[in-house]
């Protein structure tokens, strides 16, 4: 390579930044800002034409988010490439941490310096970077080999199952769907997609039932007996022969009976 012909070595830093600025996808930027202002207007209207308590804080977050978006856009991709593995491991550790020490009625958040952070959202970014790095290092010959996709499946399934166990079925399935969408984009065979979908469908009902049971137990512990009964009925529709559901319903009816007797007395 003739290094003298490399314009990035001859251009000034100002010209390089200006070139990157012009390459920004302004359609996406304008769409994000437009949607953000719709949110501000909706919150302003919901507060009866007042900036407090929601619209003002939402606008501040929007401005900070747009500024951060531009800062990240000017960072060289190699920086994120080097931090891929670290960010993925930290994401997994944070998911495990929130499982035992999270805050909220359903433990999905961790508090850092007074700021509540949901690790599952950060995990989505870390997963994208991890899969991008894996396929960047994968040779073209191995792209058509089914075995080459086992490692990225592990990258996808582990955080997805951890999030589902919080329980947060919706976000967990979003992470899994996001990961497999990337696999499909890079060229995974339709045969593999069919095998995965068949396996996923067979296991989805089990995960959904477990999620309903978890919600029923959580609702029962805080005295929301009607919500608990609703979740148990949903779980019963999935598996009418599950003995654990009938035991929980019996305990629930007993609790409801005790509650009614206490009110009458």
Tab-separated table of C-alpha atoms in Angstrom:
chain	number	residue	atom	x	y	z
A	1	UNK	CA	0.000	0.000	0.000
A	2	UNK	CA	1.191	3.498	-0.785
A	3	UNK	CA	0.748	5.207	2.556
A	4	UNK	CA	1.081	8.629	0.939
A	5	UNK	CA	-2.140	7.947	-0.933
A	6	UNK	CA	-4.060	7.267	2.265
A	7	UNK	CA	-6.189	10.363	2.739
A	8	UNK	CA	-6.645	9.662	6.453
A	9	UNK	CA	-2.907	10.175	6.924
A	10	UNK	CA	-2.859	13.464	5.033
A	11	UNK	CA	-6.184	14.943	6.149
A	12	UNK	CA	-6.373	16.980	9.318
A	13	UNK	CA	-8.354	15.664	12.306
A	14	UNK	CA	-11.020	18.278	11.576
A	15	UNK	CA	-11.506	16.968	8.035
A	16	UNK	CA	-11.675	13.379	9.285
A	17	UNK	CA	-14.362	14.272	11.836
A	18	UNK	CA	-16.271	16.231	9.190
A	19	UNK	CA	-16.139	13.239	6.830
A	20	UNK	CA	-17.474	10.926	9.541
A	21	UNK	CA	-20.164	13.471	10.348
A	22	UNK	CA	-21.387	13.418	6.751
A	23	UNK	CA	-21.460	9.601	6.737
A	24	UNK	CA	-23.931	9.456	9.643
A	25	UNK	CA	-27.264	7.950	8.657
A	26	UNK	CA	-29.375	11.057	9.195
A	27	UNK	CA	-32.625	9.269	8.390
A	28	UNK	CA	-32.202	7.073	11.481
A	29	UNK	CA	-31.140	10.058	13.601
A	30	UNK	CA	-34.174	12.121	12.559
A	31	UNK	CA	-36.521	9.175	13.167
A	32	UNK	CA	-35.128	8.667	16.683
A	33	UNK	CA	-35.402	12.385	17.511
A	34	UNK	CA	-38.914	12.564	16.047
A	35	UNK	CA	-40.120	9.586	18.087
A	36	UNK	CA	-38.465	11.080	21.170
A	37	UNK	CA	-40.341	14.366	20.741
A	38	UNK	CA	-43.605	12.458	20.258
A	39	UNK	CA	-42.945	10.883	23.656
A	40	UNK	CA	-42.263	14.311	25.191
A	41	UNK	CA	-45.487	15.708	23.722
A	42	UNK	CA	-47.496	12.715	24.963
A	43	UNK	CA	-46.128	13.055	28.505
A	44	UNK	CA	-46.684	16.827	28.428
A	45	UNK	CA	-50.311	16.249	27.448
A	46	UNK	CA	-50.782	13.470	30.035
A	47	UNK	CA	-49.638	15.890	32.778
A	48	UNK	CA	-52.329	18.381	31.804
A	49	UNK	CA	-50.031	20.725	29.900
A	50	UNK	CA	-47.234	20.711	32.492
A	51	UNK	CA	-43.565	19.825	32.029
A	52	UNK	CA	-43.489	18.142	35.422
A	53	UNK	CA	-43.344	15.382	36.468
A	54	UNK	CA	-42.635	13.441	33.256
A	55	UNK	CA	-42.082	15.548	30.127
A	56	UNK	CA	-39.118	17.569	31.403
A	57	UNK	CA	-37.164	14.544	32.633
A	58	UNK	CA	-37.953	12.674	29.406
A	59	UNK	CA	-36.677	15.605	27.312
A	60	UNK	CA	-33.446	15.747	29.336
A	61	UNK	CA	-32.899	12.019	28.818
A	62	UNK	CA	-33.599	12.419	25.104
A	63	UNK	CA	-30.986	15.183	24.752
A	64	UNK	CA	-28.403	13.174	26.707
A	65	UNK	CA	-29.161	10.091	24.604
A	66	UNK	CA	-28.743	11.964	21.302
A	67	UNK	CA	-25.436	13.471	22.465
A	68	UNK	CA	-24.171	10.031	23.505
A	69	UNK	CA	-25.304	8.632	20.162
A	70	UNK	CA	-23.144	11.147	18.300
A	71	UNK	CA	-20.162	10.548	20.600
A	72	UNK	CA	-20.373	6.791	20.020
A	73	UNK	CA	-20.697	7.354	16.255
A	74	UNK	CA	-17.275	9.028	16.192
A	75	UNK	CA	-15.520	6.251	18.145
A	76	UNK	CA	-13.508	3.870	15.976
A	77	UNK	CA	-15.136	0.415	15.599
A	78	UNK	CA	-11.897	-1.276	16.730
A	79	UNK	CA	-12.506	0.117	20.204
A	80	UNK	CA	-15.764	-1.831	20.506
A	81	UNK	CA	-14.160	-4.852	18.825
A	82	UNK	CA	-11.518	-5.054	21.556
A	83	UNK	CA	-14.074	-4.716	24.351
A	84	UNK	CA	-16.492	-7.301	22.931
A	85	UNK	CA	-15.553	-10.256	25.139
A	86	UNK	CA	-15.270	-8.122	28.280
A	87	UNK	CA	-18.676	-6.518	27.678
A	88	UNK	CA	-20.283	-9.921	27.086
A	89	UNK	CA	-18.813	-11.438	30.262
A	90	UNK	CA	-19.784	-8.377	32.309
A	91	UNK	CA	-23.275	-8.653	30.838
A	92	UNK	CA	-23.584	-12.274	31.966
A	93	UNK	CA	-22.259	-11.429	35.438
A	94	UNK	CA	-24.742	-8.574	35.765
A	95	UNK	CA	-27.605	-10.891	34.776
A	96	UNK	CA	-26.544	-13.380	37.445
A	97	UNK	CA	-26.107	-10.539	39.949
A	98	UNK	CA	-29.579	-9.119	39.319
A	99	UNK	CA	-31.039	-12.595	39.766
A	100	UNK	CA	-29.997	-12.581	43.447
A	101	UNK	CA	-29.555	-8.905	44.348
A	102	UNK	CA	-31.875	-7.079	41.965
A	103	UNK	CA	-34.392	-4.449	43.032
A	104	UNK	CA	-38.076	-4.076	42.193
A	105	UNK	CA	-41.110	-6.328	42.637
A	106	UNK	CA	-39.622	-8.522	39.925
A	107	UNK	CA	-35.836	-8.470	40.216
A	108	UNK	CA	-34.726	-7.041	36.860
A	109	UNK	CA	-32.844	-3.907	37.908
A	110	UNK	CA	-29.606	-3.057	39.684
A	111	UNK	CA	-28.796	0.306	41.231
A	112	UNK	CA	-25.496	1.933	40.254
A	113	UNK	CA	-24.789	5.328	41.784
A	114	UNK	CA	-28.480	6.024	42.321
A	115	UNK	CA	-29.313	5.062	38.739
A	116	UNK	CA	-31.447	1.983	38.046
A	117	UNK	CA	-30.006	-0.132	35.213
A	118	UNK	CA	-31.639	-3.114	33.498
A	119	UNK	CA	-28.783	-5.493	32.549
A	120	UNK	CA	-30.938	-7.395	30.052
A	121	UNK	CA	-31.072	-4.304	27.807
A	122	UNK	CA	-27.285	-3.901	27.893
A	123	UNK	CA	-26.977	-7.620	27.176
A	124	UNK	CA	-28.689	-7.119	23.819
A	125	UNK	CA	-25.867	-4.801	22.702
A	126	UNK	CA	-23.189	-7.122	24.091
A	127	UNK	CA	-24.733	-10.093	22.254
A	128	UNK	CA	-24.739	-8.222	18.933
A	129	UNK	CA	-21.053	-7.346	19.370
A	130	UNK	CA	-20.167	-10.898	20.399
A	131	UNK	CA	-21.868	-12.482	17.403
A	132	UNK	CA	-20.377	-9.881	15.058
A	133	UNK	CA	-16.882	-10.639	16.336
A	134	UNK	CA	-17.407	-14.402	16.060
A	135	UNK	CA	-18.578	-14.288	12.450
A	136	UNK	CA	-15.900	-11.753	11.561
A	137	UNK	CA	-13.270	-14.278	12.625
A	138	UNK	CA	-15.040	-17.249	10.997
A	139	UNK	CA	-13.656	-18.348	7.649
A	140	UNK	CA	-15.991	-18.388	4.636
A	141	UNK	CA	-15.552	-22.144	4.304
A	142	UNK	CA	-17.122	-22.751	7.723
A	143	UNK	CA	-20.176	-20.602	7.051
A	144	UNK	CA	-21.991	-23.542	5.440
A	145	UNK	CA	-21.115	-26.000	8.218
A	146	UNK	CA	-23.807	-26.536	10.821
A	147	UNK	CA	-21.259	-27.156	13.565
A	148	UNK	CA	-19.993	-23.572	13.195
A	149	UNK	CA	-23.264	-22.289	14.625
A	150	UNK	CA	-23.168	-24.236	17.899
A	151	UNK	CA	-20.919	-21.710	19.655
A	152	UNK	CA	-23.048	-18.660	18.742
A	153	UNK	CA	-26.142	-20.606	19.846
A	154	UNK	CA	-24.538	-20.934	23.284
A	155	UNK	CA	-23.876	-17.183	23.241
A	156	UNK	CA	-27.581	-16.646	22.548
A	157	UNK	CA	-29.205	-19.262	24.768
A	158	UNK	CA	-27.288	-18.605	28.024
A	159	UNK	CA	-28.304	-14.939	28.505
A	160	UNK	CA	-31.779	-15.655	27.149
A	161	UNK	CA	-32.442	-18.406	29.703
A	162	UNK	CA	-30.994	-16.343	32.560
A	163	UNK	CA	-33.359	-13.469	31.735
A	164	UNK	CA	-36.341	-15.828	31.412
A	165	UNK	CA	-35.557	-17.208	34.890
A	166	UNK	CA	-35.755	-13.719	36.499
A	167	UNK	CA	-38.652	-14.131	35.412
A	168	UNK	CA	-38.840	-11.915	32.322
A	169	UNK	CA	-40.133	-14.118	29.535
A	170	UNK	CA	-40.698	-11.278	27.058
A	171	UNK	CA	-37.187	-9.819	27.237
A	172	UNK	CA	-35.608	-13.286	27.320
A	173	UNK	CA	-37.407	-14.297	24.130
A	174	UNK	CA	-36.429	-10.950	22.576
A	175	UNK	CA	-32.750	-11.704	23.228
A	176	UNK	CA	-33.079	-15.193	21.737
A	177	UNK	CA	-35.014	-13.903	18.709
A	178	UNK	CA	-32.442	-11.143	18.181
A	179	UNK	CA	-29.595	-13.648	18.235
A	180	UNK	CA	-31.207	-16.037	15.776
A	181	UNK	CA	-32.169	-13.156	13.510
A	182	UNK	CA	-28.447	-12.369	13.274
A	183	UNK	CA	-27.677	-16.018	12.506
A	184	UNK	CA	-30.268	-15.994	9.744
A	185	UNK	CA	-28.827	-12.732	8.388
A	186	UNK	CA	-25.301	-14.119	8.108
A	187	UNK	CA	-26.582	-17.053	6.061
A	188	UNK	CA	-27.546	-19.967	8.297
A	189	UNK	CA	-29.293	-22.718	6.325
A	190	UNK	CA	-33.094	-23.013	6.382
A	191	UNK	CA	-32.723	-26.618	7.573
A	192	UNK	CA	-31.082	-25.385	10.738
A	193	UNK	CA	-33.776	-22.735	11.217
A	194	UNK	CA	-36.473	-25.428	10.921
A	195	UNK	CA	-34.736	-27.658	13.498
A	196	UNK	CA	-34.408	-24.774	15.913
A	197	UNK	CA	-38.022	-23.643	15.483
A	198	UNK	CA	-39.274	-27.174	16.126
A	199	UNK	CA	-37.165	-27.445	19.288
A	200	UNK	CA	-38.164	-23.954	20.364
A	201	UNK	CA	-41.891	-24.643	19.968
A	202	UNK	CA	-41.615	-27.830	22.022
A	203	UNK	CA	-39.811	-26.033	24.845
A	204	UNK	CA	-41.661	-22.733	24.723
A	205	UNK	CA	-44.803	-24.071	26.413
A	206	UNK	CA	-42.723	-25.442	29.287
A	207	UNK	CA	-40.965	-22.098	29.785
A	208	UNK	CA	-44.270	-20.247	29.591
A	209	UNK	CA	-45.857	-22.526	32.187
A	210	UNK	CA	-42.916	-22.062	34.537
A	211	UNK	CA	-43.223	-18.300	34.109
A	212	UNK	CA	-46.933	-18.372	35.033
A	213	UNK	CA	-46.167	-20.464	38.118
A	214	UNK	CA	-43.439	-18.056	39.183
A	215	UNK	CA	-45.788	-15.098	38.812
A	216	UNK	CA	-48.525	-16.928	40.702
A	217	UNK	CA	-46.208	-17.627	43.648
A	218	UNK	CA	-44.923	-14.019	43.662
A	219	UNK	CA	-48.490	-12.656	43.611
A	220	UNK	CA	-49.545	-15.047	46.387
A	221	UNK	CA	-46.640	-13.939	48.612
A	222	UNK	CA	-47.690	-10.273	48.467
A	223	UNK	CA	-51.390	-10.999	48.891
A	224	UNK	CA	-52.582	-10.562	45.296
A	225	UNK	CA	-54.695	-13.705	45.396
A	226	UNK	CA	-56.866	-12.863	42.367
A	227	UNK	CA	-53.784	-12.306	40.181
A	228	UNK	CA	-52.239	-15.506	41.529
A	229	UNK	CA	-55.360	-17.485	40.629
A	230	UNK	CA	-55.352	-15.977	37.143
A	231	UNK	CA	-51.732	-17.061	36.565
A	232	UNK	CA	-52.446	-20.558	37.868
A	233	UNK	CA	-55.378	-20.936	35.481
A	234	UNK	CA	-53.118	-19.915	32.574
A	235	UNK	CA	-50.542	-22.502	33.636
A	236	UNK	CA	-53.286	-25.120	33.941
A	237	UNK	CA	-54.352	-24.555	30.331
A	238	UNK	CA	-50.826	-25.388	29.188
A	239	UNK	CA	-50.517	-28.555	31.283
A	240	UNK	CA	-53.775	-29.787	32.867
A	241	UNK	CA	-51.977	-32.714	34.570
A	242	UNK	CA	-49.389	-30.738	36.555
A	243	UNK	CA	-49.752	-31.710	40.211
A	244	UNK	CA	-47.889	-28.623	41.446
A	245	UNK	CA	-50.592	-26.356	39.983
A	246	UNK	CA	-53.342	-28.191	41.886
A	247	UNK	CA	-51.348	-27.971	45.136
A	248	UNK	CA	-50.885	-24.220	44.674
A	249	UNK	CA	-54.583	-23.769	43.861
A	250	UNK	CA	-55.503	-25.648	47.038
A	251	UNK	CA	-53.217	-23.381	49.098
A	252	UNK	CA	-54.670	-20.358	47.369
A	253	UNK	CA	-58.265	-21.363	48.069
A	254	UNK	CA	-57.312	-21.965	51.690
A	255	UNK	CA	-55.752	-18.500	51.885
A	256	UNK	CA	-58.823	-16.946	50.292
A	257	UNK	CA	-61.061	-18.760	52.765
A	258	UNK	CA	-59.008	-17.561	55.725
A	259	UNK	CA	-59.095	-14.044	54.326
A	260	UNK	CA	-62.899	-14.097	53.987
A	261	UNK	CA	-63.310	-15.438	57.531
A	262	UNK	CA	-61.061	-12.676	58.872
A	263	UNK	CA	-63.179	-10.035	57.107
A	264	UNK	CA	-66.442	-11.493	58.422
A	265	UNK	CA	-65.143	-11.716	61.988
